[in-house]
């Protein structure tokens, strides 16, 4: 009883700084009451039996909570369910310490937004932040207070299924998005009841697995790691992310979960991270198959001494830390430090004030899938769509059409609209493409539909019926792509073309001569050179989530002018992978006039160029760019480089354009990429009007890790590009002294 009151007293007024003690000393006084077993319990995270996101679950988690052997639970949500579990912790465990409740809230909680790669294509940081604000509001109304997001892994390999969760291939843009997501989740203060703790993942470089195979080996130079892969994690940490998740992979022979340099020297030391580090799902156990630990006990020792604070689902801490402390292989200080970090997070979340703070039935009834959230989701779908091709203005669908055939295996597939990691999203509440088109077209237009084939098998039997439906319509919308489980975790593909017999369906439908717009659903860049050759129009829509069909219809009918731009290169073929815009020139650069010239860095059987480059996306209008103007041509250190360009809307409707700035350091201390994104602005240009876009870049934007790993810039000549995608060649040169 004494212990209970002590904790309750400590919990009073935690939000008023200076009132009693700091979170740190409060945590320390709790630690002083704890047995070693209870401390280790705080360092253990288990999934509930509500759902599973990994290979095995421990069904005895409620008993463990009762015994004080669990610090946090994941995969548990809805107020009653969470309250029931929290009650065990705060009423039946000896020290009554509340649990944190975590979940993979990756692109929405109940209202599901486009998959993250699609969101990134909006280049709209405000919308991205707002989507996380909504996700946090919904999740916290259902008992949750911790998300395993943002996932900020840079990836250059579309075979890797998890590219759908990230922001694409660019580090600079990925860092801005990482920070926006953290701000969205954590809001102004974690003390608010509608904010949740963010968890940056997967630390580090999980997005660079060899051959694009999930969980595979990562090996790269320090320079690549620092320059391309680490900055988004750092940006998320700088934005205040309260936790970090280790990655499954090794880097240069050291698995992240046992990497002291990564978790302690870099993350806590250099970056000043003061939150807690959780492993990925049983990744301590995986140190054994990785081959750096001979058994689970050694795995536990390596990981905790490297800087891991919490073991996700592996039970290794629970089983072995006690023994390891007793034998002196792990000090109690290491344990206390970890527990303190976890308790501080609980204080920040206000759980000691009120362990049921996130269990509010009224909020659960009122703050989920509100009309406002759904309206935003619909707009976000439209923002994330990328118009890849639009020959002869096939789109928007002409206003006079009397009948539209919506054909394809994804035309009316509710189950696929959410995409992978759809958290608590309900597929039955999704709007399909067919439904979205029907909603928008109204009763005067006849909307027909046919599946034609399945996503991924060789059954041709339904194609003829789809053809006859197509022949009856004035306009055909052809929905092709991947099913939702073909991307995401453990969903790498060696062949990233459109699967099954869908291309046979596409060819036959297009040959009918009807106007055809292909609508693509997929979680990664696909290899679609053949489709690009034959389809008059292609709209990339990713997996749009709850409002997918409505948002896509807004684009198809021209109510919203597409403005999305790719944040990951679409290759011409799989053999070009990894293919990304910020590559090096090499000593034998390809000759653009003769791409197959011998003795150059090229292929015998494929150009080096992508099908659609990074930054690419069309609009229903056209934008004309003026030449680039600069404030001057030669700069001293610390002088701002200011560049501007006029964008004229030369088409016949208003439109938004993502204006992009790239630089190229022509002669570096080490070789430099041919282009690096260093600025963008998304501007609305009304038809017939001209808008001036001005960028200002600093010496920091020109700096990079030199061969001695100093972060600095090279005096000398730079090229500065401004354009509508990374392949455009409009540039000026300037000198930095
Ligand atoms: C494994 C995934 O890699 C990670 O992203 C996720 O957060 C955990 N499982 C929990 O579901």
XYZ file of C-alpha atoms and ligand atoms in Angstrom:
748
model
C 0.000 0.000 0.000
C 2.865 2.319 0.850
C 4.278 1.771 -2.625
C 0.972 2.560 -4.261
C 0.633 5.887 -2.469
C 4.179 6.822 -3.206
C 3.622 6.371 -6.883
C 0.341 8.202 -6.809
C 1.960 11.146 -5.005
C 4.767 11.125 -7.514
C 2.214 11.202 -10.264
C 0.522 14.397 -9.096
C 0.840 17.476 -11.272
C 3.424 15.963 -13.529
C 2.602 18.459 -16.235
C 3.638 21.442 -14.130
C 7.348 21.794 -14.352
C 9.067 22.478 -11.084
C 6.079 21.420 -9.002
C 7.634 18.332 -7.478
C 10.587 16.643 -9.055
C 11.777 16.274 -12.592
C 10.677 13.209 -14.532
C 14.176 11.914 -14.185
C 14.316 12.003 -10.421
C 10.762 10.728 -10.172
C 11.759 7.818 -12.344
C 14.801 7.241 -10.186
C 12.736 7.075 -7.067
C 10.527 4.447 -8.687
C 13.624 2.580 -9.824
C 14.860 2.532 -6.253
C 11.727 0.599 -5.322
C 12.011 -1.935 -8.081
C 13.367 -5.451 -8.019
C 15.689 -6.411 -10.823
C 12.881 -8.558 -12.298
C 10.535 -5.587 -12.335
C 13.146 -3.432 -14.025
C 13.641 -6.056 -16.692
C 9.862 -6.209 -17.013
C 9.787 -2.534 -17.975
C 12.241 -3.390 -20.729
C 9.935 -6.011 -22.237
C 7.302 -5.414 -24.898
C 4.760 -8.045 -25.940
C 2.006 -8.225 -28.493
C -1.525 -8.754 -27.304
C -3.576 -11.546 -28.814
C -5.727 -9.060 -30.749
C -3.581 -9.221 -33.861
C -0.080 -10.284 -34.781
C 2.491 -8.501 -36.899
C 5.209 -11.101 -36.734
C 5.932 -14.790 -36.551
C 5.111 -15.834 -32.972
C 3.213 -14.474 -30.001
C 3.360 -15.158 -26.289
C -0.105 -15.828 -25.063
C 0.805 -15.482 -21.415
C 1.300 -11.728 -21.640
C -1.491 -10.937 -19.172
C 0.109 -13.121 -16.504
C 3.406 -11.449 -17.180
C 1.825 -8.009 -16.771
C 0.408 -9.091 -13.438
C 3.887 -10.153 -12.351
C 5.337 -6.765 -13.337
C 7.210 -8.314 -16.222
C 5.912 -6.134 -19.063
C 6.546 -2.454 -19.723
C 4.553 -2.023 -22.902
C 2.062 -3.884 -25.078
C 1.489 -3.641 -28.814
C -1.267 -4.685 -31.182
C -3.947 -3.822 -28.630
C -6.464 -1.062 -29.281
C -10.072 0.026 -28.654
C -10.869 1.593 -25.321
C -12.379 -1.392 -23.541
C -9.653 -3.787 -24.609
C -6.830 -1.429 -23.659
C -8.487 -0.455 -20.411
C -8.755 -4.131 -19.486
C -5.043 -4.685 -20.013
C -4.010 -1.423 -18.361
C -6.140 -2.339 -15.374
C -4.090 -5.468 -14.820
C -0.906 -3.393 -14.799
C -2.072 -0.614 -12.530
C -4.257 -2.635 -10.196
C -2.722 -6.064 -10.043
C 1.029 -5.609 -10.431
C 3.071 -4.798 -7.336
C 4.220 -1.354 -8.403
C 1.170 -0.385 -10.488
C 3.276 1.073 -13.268
C 1.135 1.832 -16.323
C 1.845 0.262 -19.698
C 2.549 2.069 -22.946
C 0.373 0.856 -25.846
C 2.047 0.718 -29.254
C 0.863 -0.072 -32.755
C 1.950 0.212 -36.369
C 0.109 3.389 -37.290
C 1.856 3.820 -40.583
C -0.521 5.615 -42.938
C -3.509 6.307 -40.774
C -5.236 4.513 -37.933
C -8.955 4.126 -38.766
C -9.059 6.667 -41.568
C -6.440 5.225 -43.846
C -4.510 7.583 -46.082
C -2.488 6.710 -49.189
C 0.531 4.507 -48.527
C 3.515 6.583 -47.486
C 5.278 6.469 -50.847
C 2.107 7.914 -52.354
C 1.900 10.570 -49.654
C 5.462 11.591 -50.437
C 4.438 12.070 -54.090
C 2.230 14.941 -52.918
C 5.361 16.909 -51.940
C 3.001 18.492 -49.443
C 4.617 18.578 -46.017
C 1.616 20.224 -44.413
C -0.726 17.518 -45.638
C 1.687 14.817 -44.488
C 1.921 16.361 -41.026
C -1.844 16.756 -40.865
C -2.416 13.122 -41.810
C -0.265 12.066 -38.841
C -2.123 14.507 -36.601
C -5.361 12.807 -37.600
C -3.815 9.357 -37.188
C -2.643 10.306 -33.686
C -6.042 11.736 -32.799
C -7.809 8.554 -33.842
C -5.260 6.201 -32.313
C -5.187 8.021 -28.984
C -8.987 7.911 -28.924
C -8.716 4.135 -29.017
C -6.258 3.583 -26.213
C -2.974 3.929 -28.107
C -0.132 6.230 -27.197
C 2.827 4.995 -29.231
C 3.228 4.432 -32.956
C 5.964 2.442 -34.665
C 6.420 5.253 -37.152
C 7.727 7.177 -38.970
C 9.523 4.703 -41.166
C 12.191 6.860 -42.788
C 14.345 4.298 -44.585
C 15.757 5.641 -47.830
C 15.542 3.071 -50.586
C 16.794 2.874 -54.127
C 15.493 -0.584 -54.853
C 11.840 -1.037 -55.810
C 12.112 -4.802 -55.487
C 12.110 -4.217 -51.725
C 8.464 -4.412 -50.647
C 8.822 -1.879 -47.877
C 9.409 1.056 -50.187
C 5.644 1.626 -49.842
C 6.214 2.673 -46.218
C 8.954 5.185 -46.899
C 9.315 8.473 -48.724
C 11.351 7.199 -51.633
C 14.928 7.595 -52.739
C 15.838 11.146 -51.799
C 17.550 11.919 -48.512
C 16.857 15.642 -48.440
C 13.128 15.305 -49.102
C 12.964 12.223 -46.887
C 14.411 14.218 -43.990
C 11.786 16.941 -44.311
C 9.046 14.343 -44.438
C 10.499 12.504 -41.431
C 10.348 15.673 -39.335
C 6.826 16.492 -40.529
C 5.606 13.059 -39.503
C 7.122 13.298 -36.023
C 5.514 16.697 -35.538
C 2.193 15.324 -36.687
C 2.244 12.391 -34.272
C 3.657 14.188 -31.260
C 1.878 17.519 -31.816
C 2.660 20.452 -29.562
C 3.095 18.275 -26.475
C 3.022 14.615 -25.577
C 1.077 15.668 -22.516
C -1.979 16.316 -24.705
C -4.442 13.456 -24.845
C -4.511 13.372 -28.639
C -0.780 13.040 -29.277
C 1.278 9.858 -29.390
C 4.926 8.967 -29.078
C 6.727 8.530 -32.391
C 9.254 5.763 -33.051
C 11.730 6.365 -35.852
C 12.579 3.233 -37.740
C 14.350 1.164 -38.837
C 17.655 2.339 -37.450
C 19.617 2.091 -39.611
C 19.805 1.650 -43.373
C 17.166 -1.075 -43.491
C 16.199 0.312 -46.902
C 19.401 -0.853 -48.570
C 19.152 -4.651 -48.451
C 21.241 -6.514 -50.977
C 19.201 -7.533 -54.027
C 16.118 -5.849 -52.596
C 15.338 -8.873 -50.432
C 13.679 -8.044 -47.146
C 15.811 -8.545 -44.012
C 18.889 -9.002 -46.193
C 22.441 -7.841 -45.582
C 23.373 -4.159 -45.853
C 26.933 -3.166 -46.619
C 28.005 0.317 -47.571
C 30.702 2.913 -47.117
C 30.600 5.261 -44.131
C 30.154 8.105 -46.586
C 27.038 6.554 -48.121
C 25.689 5.818 -44.688
C 26.254 9.361 -43.423
C 25.310 11.091 -46.627
C 22.354 9.102 -47.936
C 20.891 6.904 -45.235
C 21.331 8.511 -41.807
C 19.976 12.066 -42.278
C 16.236 11.203 -42.172
C 16.647 9.390 -38.822
C 18.599 12.370 -37.534
C 15.900 14.758 -38.774
C 13.270 12.742 -36.907
C 15.387 12.732 -33.748
C 15.931 16.482 -34.071
C 12.178 16.918 -34.433
C 11.840 15.318 -30.997
C 10.930 11.700 -31.745
C 10.619 9.955 -28.400
C 11.777 6.508 -29.442
C 13.864 4.723 -32.060
C 13.509 1.177 -33.399
C 16.535 -0.859 -34.375
C 16.555 -2.473 -37.798
C 16.739 -6.178 -38.607
C 19.753 -5.783 -40.873
C 23.459 -5.671 -40.284
C 25.648 -2.894 -41.583
C 29.177 -3.898 -42.506
C 28.936 -7.043 -40.439
C 27.315 -5.613 -37.318
C 23.567 -6.141 -36.824
C 21.905 -2.901 -35.717
C 20.482 -4.528 -32.615
C 23.973 -5.228 -31.294
C 25.662 -2.145 -32.723
C 27.114 -0.075 -29.896
C 28.511 2.509 -32.246
C 25.116 3.054 -33.857
C 22.877 3.005 -30.786
C 25.140 4.620 -28.257
C 28.032 6.525 -29.811
C 26.125 7.985 -32.726
C 22.477 8.112 -31.630
C 22.909 9.137 -28.013
C 26.405 10.587 -28.162
C 26.636 12.563 -31.398
C 22.923 13.176 -31.909
C 21.928 13.691 -28.279
C 18.906 11.374 -28.483
C 17.394 10.973 -25.029
C 14.368 8.785 -25.688
C 14.346 4.998 -25.563
C 15.445 2.403 -28.105
C 13.214 -0.576 -28.871
C 14.195 -3.505 -31.035
C 12.276 -4.645 -34.046
C 10.211 -7.796 -33.645
C 12.430 -10.429 -32.005
C 15.529 -8.906 -33.536
C 17.587 -9.719 -30.426
C 16.809 -13.395 -31.015
C 17.893 -12.937 -34.635
C 21.435 -12.118 -33.521
C 21.858 -15.889 -33.294
C 21.080 -16.673 -36.956
C 22.981 -13.515 -37.914
C 25.925 -15.325 -36.391
C 27.182 -12.774 -33.862
C 25.774 -14.529 -30.801
C 26.074 -18.205 -30.032
C 22.871 -18.267 -28.001
C 20.046 -16.035 -26.782
C 21.856 -15.173 -23.599
C 24.776 -13.726 -25.500
C 22.329 -11.998 -27.839
C 20.725 -10.310 -24.840
C 24.075 -9.218 -23.487
C 25.219 -7.772 -26.813
C 22.012 -5.863 -27.425
C 21.561 -4.337 -23.995
C 25.197 -3.337 -23.829
C 24.912 -1.831 -27.305
C 22.122 0.472 -26.118
C 18.821 -1.372 -26.563
C 16.285 -0.412 -23.893
C 13.302 -2.543 -24.828
C 12.984 -6.028 -26.301
C 10.082 -6.368 -28.735
C 8.462 -9.756 -28.412
C 11.668 -11.721 -28.115
C 11.532 -12.535 -24.354
C 15.306 -12.494 -24.310
C 15.577 -9.737 -21.731
C 12.973 -11.453 -19.599
C 14.730 -14.786 -19.778
C 18.377 -13.796 -19.520
C 19.023 -10.279 -18.223
C 18.705 -11.287 -14.613
C 21.390 -13.924 -15.015
C 23.559 -11.526 -17.016
C 23.412 -8.877 -14.288
C 24.194 -11.431 -11.619
C 27.210 -12.670 -13.545
C 28.417 -9.115 -14.089
C 28.196 -9.255 -17.875
C 25.611 -6.487 -17.740
C 25.765 -3.802 -15.075
C 22.734 -2.710 -13.126
C 23.518 0.835 -14.261
C 22.805 -0.197 -17.849
C 19.466 -1.604 -16.711
C 18.620 1.465 -14.626
C 19.435 3.793 -17.519
C 17.131 1.849 -19.819
C 14.297 1.742 -17.287
C 14.672 5.441 -16.580
C 14.259 6.264 -20.279
C 11.130 4.160 -20.458
C 9.619 5.618 -17.292
C 10.356 9.135 -18.482
C 8.384 8.391 -21.657
C 5.486 7.259 -19.459
C 5.694 10.487 -17.516
C 5.778 12.533 -20.695
C 2.688 10.759 -21.941
C 0.942 11.557 -18.679
C 0.350 7.905 -17.850
C 1.348 8.325 -14.224
C -1.241 11.084 -13.907
C -3.908 8.972 -15.473
C -3.153 5.500 -16.829
C -6.546 5.558 -18.601
C -5.901 8.897 -20.224
C -6.238 7.370 -23.687
C -9.253 5.285 -22.759
C -12.005 7.799 -23.276
C -15.223 6.292 -24.635
C -16.542 9.679 -25.670
C -13.478 10.413 -27.748
C -13.626 6.926 -29.182
C -17.195 7.557 -30.299
C -16.601 11.051 -31.649
C -13.062 11.355 -32.967
C -12.820 8.504 -35.417
C -13.483 8.706 -39.135
C -15.154 12.075 -38.769
C -16.493 13.742 -41.926
C -13.602 16.189 -41.664
C -11.019 13.369 -41.574
C -12.635 11.599 -44.513
C -12.772 14.804 -46.514
C -9.089 15.395 -45.851
C -8.302 11.790 -46.804
C -10.102 12.221 -50.106
C -8.091 15.321 -50.913
C -4.887 13.563 -49.901
C -5.603 10.725 -52.325
C -5.896 13.227 -55.159
C -2.695 14.999 -54.070
C -0.781 11.714 -54.121
C -1.832 10.639 -57.634
C 0.836 10.990 -60.310
C -0.181 11.371 -63.945
C 2.450 9.377 -65.822
C 1.121 9.669 -69.334
C -1.721 11.550 -71.012
C -1.557 11.308 -74.778
C -3.964 13.567 -76.621
C -5.510 14.699 -73.349
C -7.232 11.362 -72.827
C -7.841 12.495 -69.277
C -9.835 14.057 -67.764
C -12.791 11.960 -68.824
C -14.692 14.112 -71.324
C -17.847 15.592 -69.870
C -20.070 14.243 -72.661
C -19.482 10.525 -72.072
C -22.633 8.538 -71.510
C -21.057 5.300 -70.332
C -17.848 4.352 -68.593
C -16.492 0.816 -68.195
C -14.375 0.320 -65.097
C -12.427 -2.831 -65.816
C -9.692 -4.840 -64.166
C -8.951 -6.898 -61.085
C -8.552 -3.740 -58.987
C -11.616 -1.950 -60.327
C -13.847 -2.866 -57.448
C -11.588 -4.496 -54.896
C -12.285 -3.044 -51.454
C -9.796 -5.352 -49.766
C -6.890 -3.924 -51.729
C -7.579 -0.212 -51.307
C -5.974 0.087 -47.880
C -2.544 -1.140 -48.905
C -0.170 -2.916 -46.520
C 0.123 -1.732 -42.870
C -3.433 -0.621 -42.764
C -3.513 -0.746 -38.973
C -7.084 -0.616 -37.741
C -8.396 0.380 -41.162
C -11.596 -1.360 -42.163
C -11.511 -2.562 -45.731
C -15.289 -2.766 -45.912
C -15.471 1.006 -45.411
C -13.196 1.724 -48.377
C -14.445 3.363 -51.536
C -13.318 1.416 -54.591
C -12.510 2.946 -57.946
C -15.799 1.717 -59.379
C -17.726 3.235 -56.469
C -15.807 6.507 -56.658
C -16.533 6.830 -60.364
C -20.189 5.962 -59.853
C -20.474 8.494 -56.994
C -18.989 11.232 -59.117
C -20.594 10.475 -62.466
C -24.131 10.468 -61.140
C -27.141 8.700 -62.573
C -26.935 10.188 -66.061
C -23.811 8.151 -66.859
C -23.998 4.391 -67.188
C -21.154 2.811 -65.186
C -20.285 -0.736 -66.197
C -17.724 -2.986 -64.620
C -15.920 -6.269 -65.236
C -12.989 -7.881 -63.473
C -11.333 -9.335 -66.567
C -8.802 -11.373 -64.600
C -7.305 -11.803 -61.167
C -4.291 -9.823 -59.981
C -1.827 -12.649 -59.975
C -2.724 -15.904 -61.697
C -2.932 -17.227 -65.236
C -6.705 -17.503 -65.617
C -7.783 -15.981 -68.927
C -11.401 -17.075 -68.764
C -12.950 -13.700 -67.846
C -11.157 -11.592 -70.442
C -13.725 -11.910 -73.223
C -16.550 -10.797 -71.016
C -14.486 -7.751 -69.985
C -13.891 -6.987 -73.647
C -17.546 -7.009 -74.437
C -18.186 -4.648 -71.509
C -15.452 -2.337 -72.777
C -16.959 -2.297 -76.263
C -20.262 -1.037 -74.859
C -18.697 1.997 -73.182
C -17.643 5.441 -74.410
C -14.624 5.452 -72.100
C -12.658 2.741 -70.327
C -10.888 3.043 -66.997
C -8.584 0.056 -66.605
C -7.515 -0.730 -63.043
C -4.309 -2.740 -62.956
C -1.462 -3.390 -60.546
C -0.529 -5.322 -57.450
C -2.687 -6.645 -54.655
C -2.073 -4.983 -51.315
C 0.005 -7.878 -49.984
C 2.471 -7.699 -52.861
C 4.258 -4.842 -51.118
C 5.013 -4.179 -47.468
C 6.990 -6.330 -45.063
C 8.298 -9.644 -46.384
C 6.980 -8.770 -49.858
C 10.008 -8.323 -52.081
C 9.588 -9.132 -55.755
C 12.272 -10.183 -58.219
C 10.057 -9.169 -61.116
C 8.288 -5.868 -60.599
C 6.167 -5.914 -63.727
C 2.369 -6.003 -63.624
C 1.638 -9.523 -62.416
C -0.495 -12.366 -63.751
C -2.287 -11.996 -67.072
C -3.183 -8.340 -66.565
C -1.012 -7.223 -69.465
C -2.916 -9.567 -71.774
C -6.138 -7.980 -70.575
C -4.626 -4.510 -71.060
C -3.504 -5.215 -74.594
C -6.884 -6.523 -75.671
C -8.807 -3.686 -74.040
C -6.553 -1.031 -75.542
C -6.873 -2.647 -78.964
C -10.639 -2.076 -78.893
C -9.734 1.495 -79.841
C -11.810 2.956 -77.027
C -10.267 5.829 -75.103
C -8.534 4.053 -72.210
C -7.026 5.448 -69.025
C -5.034 2.976 -66.956
C -5.267 3.482 -63.204
C -2.418 1.781 -61.373
C -2.568 0.453 -57.824
C 0.758 -0.583 -56.357
C 3.081 -0.052 -53.431
C 6.315 0.371 -55.374
C 7.599 1.651 -58.700
C 6.704 -0.953 -61.301
C 8.449 -1.863 -64.497
C 5.819 -0.842 -67.051
C 7.640 0.018 -70.277
C 5.256 -2.108 -72.357
C 2.205 -0.544 -70.799
C 3.688 2.895 -71.343
C 4.049 2.122 -75.040
C 0.464 1.057 -75.537
C -1.742 2.898 -73.025
C -2.884 6.411 -73.969
C -3.087 7.524 -70.332
C -1.644 6.179 -67.081
C -2.471 7.470 -63.621
C -0.407 6.166 -60.688
C -2.625 6.054 -57.593
C -0.650 3.758 -55.207
C -3.041 2.395 -52.572
C -5.161 5.358 -51.580
C -6.770 4.032 -48.398
C -10.305 4.597 -47.148
C -11.211 7.270 -49.678
C -9.232 5.858 -52.605
C -12.059 5.687 -55.140
C -13.436 9.147 -54.414
C -10.044 10.830 -54.534
C -9.090 9.109 -57.780
C -12.445 10.032 -59.330
C -11.721 13.668 -58.475
C -8.649 13.399 -60.676
C -10.224 11.315 -63.448
C -13.072 13.785 -63.909
C -10.806 16.816 -63.693
C -12.276 18.230 -60.481
C -8.715 18.179 -59.181
C -5.778 18.740 -61.494
C -3.035 16.174 -60.786
C 0.089 17.606 -59.196
C 1.870 14.585 -57.675
C 5.465 13.849 -58.627
C 7.368 10.620 -58.183
C 9.779 10.364 -55.284
C 11.176 7.112 -56.575
C 12.445 6.402 -60.056
C 10.438 4.065 -62.288
C 12.998 1.929 -64.128
C 12.632 0.762 -67.708
C 13.414 -2.765 -66.651
C 14.480 -4.718 -63.569
C 18.049 -5.035 -64.814
C 18.626 -1.315 -64.260
C 17.930 -1.571 -60.528
C 19.175 0.130 -58.407
C 18.368 3.157 -60.499
C 18.123 6.579 -58.876
C 18.509 10.151 -60.005
C 21.403 11.194 -57.769
C 23.941 8.778 -59.185
C 27.599 9.469 -59.962
C 28.971 10.430 -63.337
C 31.692 7.696 -63.304
C 34.956 7.999 -65.196
C 33.276 6.757 -68.351
C 29.888 8.428 -68.414
C 27.383 7.288 -70.983
C 27.283 9.282 -74.191
C 23.682 10.574 -74.323
C 23.948 10.860 -78.125
C 25.018 7.232 -78.401
C 23.803 5.355 -75.350
C 25.237 2.036 -76.556
C 28.753 3.282 -77.295
C 31.381 0.693 -76.347
C 33.659 1.207 -73.325
C 31.172 3.473 -71.564
C 29.262 2.874 -68.358
C 26.156 1.487 -69.992
C 24.359 -1.738 -70.956
C 24.416 -3.614 -74.254
C 20.679 -4.107 -74.088
C 19.102 -1.215 -72.212
C 19.515 2.528 -71.956
C 20.618 3.912 -68.591
C 17.693 6.298 -68.420
C 14.569 5.500 -66.426
C 11.061 5.213 -67.758
C 9.948 8.029 -65.442
C 12.540 9.946 -63.449
C 12.465 11.098 -59.853
C 10.364 14.250 -59.564
C 8.297 13.439 -62.651
C 4.544 13.894 -62.956
C 2.221 15.533 -65.468
C -0.662 17.947 -65.070
C -3.784 18.569 -67.149
C -2.251 21.939 -67.893
C 1.255 22.821 -69.065
C 3.890 24.938 -67.390
C 6.517 26.928 -69.249
C 9.728 27.701 -67.367
C 11.780 30.826 -68.018
C 15.575 30.819 -67.899
C 17.052 30.773 -64.410
C 18.129 34.100 -62.912
C 20.659 34.401 -60.095
C 21.471 37.244 -57.711
C 25.110 36.909 -58.818
C 27.453 34.375 -60.288
C 30.214 34.309 -57.757
C 29.747 33.948 -54.004
C 31.806 34.231 -50.868
C 31.341 31.740 -48.037
C 28.089 32.407 -46.133
C 26.608 34.459 -48.961
C 23.193 33.209 -49.992
C 22.808 31.860 -53.496
C 19.453 33.142 -54.732
C 17.952 31.721 -57.913
C 14.585 32.388 -59.461
C 12.507 31.282 -62.347
C 9.153 32.305 -63.830
C 6.558 29.603 -64.301
C 3.778 30.355 -66.747
C 0.665 28.250 -66.876
C 0.436 27.869 -70.628
C -2.527 25.499 -70.630
C -6.213 25.965 -70.142
C -6.811 25.210 -66.468
C -5.374 26.182 -63.108
C -2.759 23.827 -61.767
C -0.192 23.235 -59.075
C 3.420 22.625 -59.989
C 6.229 21.213 -57.846
C 9.199 23.331 -58.887
C 12.447 21.549 -58.044
C 15.978 22.811 -57.517
C 19.002 20.553 -57.899
C 22.689 21.252 -57.598
C 25.771 19.581 -59.011
C 29.170 20.183 -57.493
C 31.303 19.922 -60.609
C 34.616 19.167 -58.951
C 34.594 17.731 -55.476
C 37.007 16.515 -52.868
C 35.298 13.171 -53.513
C 33.038 12.392 -56.460
C 29.644 14.042 -56.315
C 26.221 13.030 -57.659
C 25.173 14.455 -61.002
C 22.240 16.114 -59.249
C 21.050 16.598 -55.691
C 17.660 17.962 -54.708
C 18.139 21.021 -52.494
C 14.858 22.837 -52.785
C 11.283 22.627 -53.996
C 8.192 24.758 -53.968
C 4.689 23.657 -54.743
C 2.907 26.592 -56.345
C -0.556 27.205 -57.709
C -0.413 28.881 -61.092
C -3.721 30.033 -62.520
C -4.273 29.564 -66.216
C -2.548 32.206 -68.260
C -0.714 33.543 -65.220
C 2.971 33.637 -64.353
C 4.418 33.048 -60.926
C 7.996 33.752 -59.909
C 9.580 31.118 -57.701
C 12.686 32.066 -55.756
C 15.043 29.718 -53.943
C 17.782 30.574 -51.546
C 20.499 28.075 -50.748
C 23.320 28.270 -48.262
C 26.805 26.823 -48.046
C 25.289 24.057 -45.905
C 23.242 22.967 -48.909
C 26.467 22.687 -50.885
C 28.311 20.755 -48.195
C 28.896 17.044 -47.859
C 31.285 14.606 -46.188
C 34.759 15.069 -47.574
C 37.244 12.221 -47.690
C 38.299 12.996 -44.109
C 34.552 12.957 -43.205
C 34.489 16.705 -42.522
C 31.156 18.166 -43.515
C 32.038 21.123 -45.705
C 31.745 22.477 -49.238
C 34.256 22.775 -52.075
C 35.125 26.188 -53.371
C 34.676 26.114 -57.120
C 32.046 25.698 -59.756
C 28.517 24.394 -59.267
C 25.624 23.861 -61.650
C 22.161 24.779 -60.442
C 19.128 23.226 -62.101
C 15.527 24.286 -61.765
C 12.828 22.266 -63.427
C 9.761 20.128 -63.182
C 11.656 16.869 -62.649
C 15.165 15.561 -62.059
C 15.838 14.831 -65.732
C 15.426 18.392 -66.959
C 18.493 20.169 -68.228
C 17.797 23.848 -67.546
C 20.760 25.082 -65.530
C 23.105 27.936 -64.715
C 26.576 27.800 -63.253
C 27.958 29.694 -60.312
C 31.179 29.850 -58.365
C 31.766 29.715 -54.652
C 35.083 31.219 -53.582
C 8.270 -5.768 -37.792
C 8.434 -4.550 -38.627
O 9.706 -4.551 -39.255
C 8.282 -3.260 -37.862
O 8.284 -2.190 -38.763
C 7.023 -3.277 -37.048
O 6.899 -2.072 -36.354
C 7.066 -4.463 -36.106
N 7.161 -5.680 -36.865
C 5.845 -4.514 -35.193
O 4.723 -4.863 -35.891
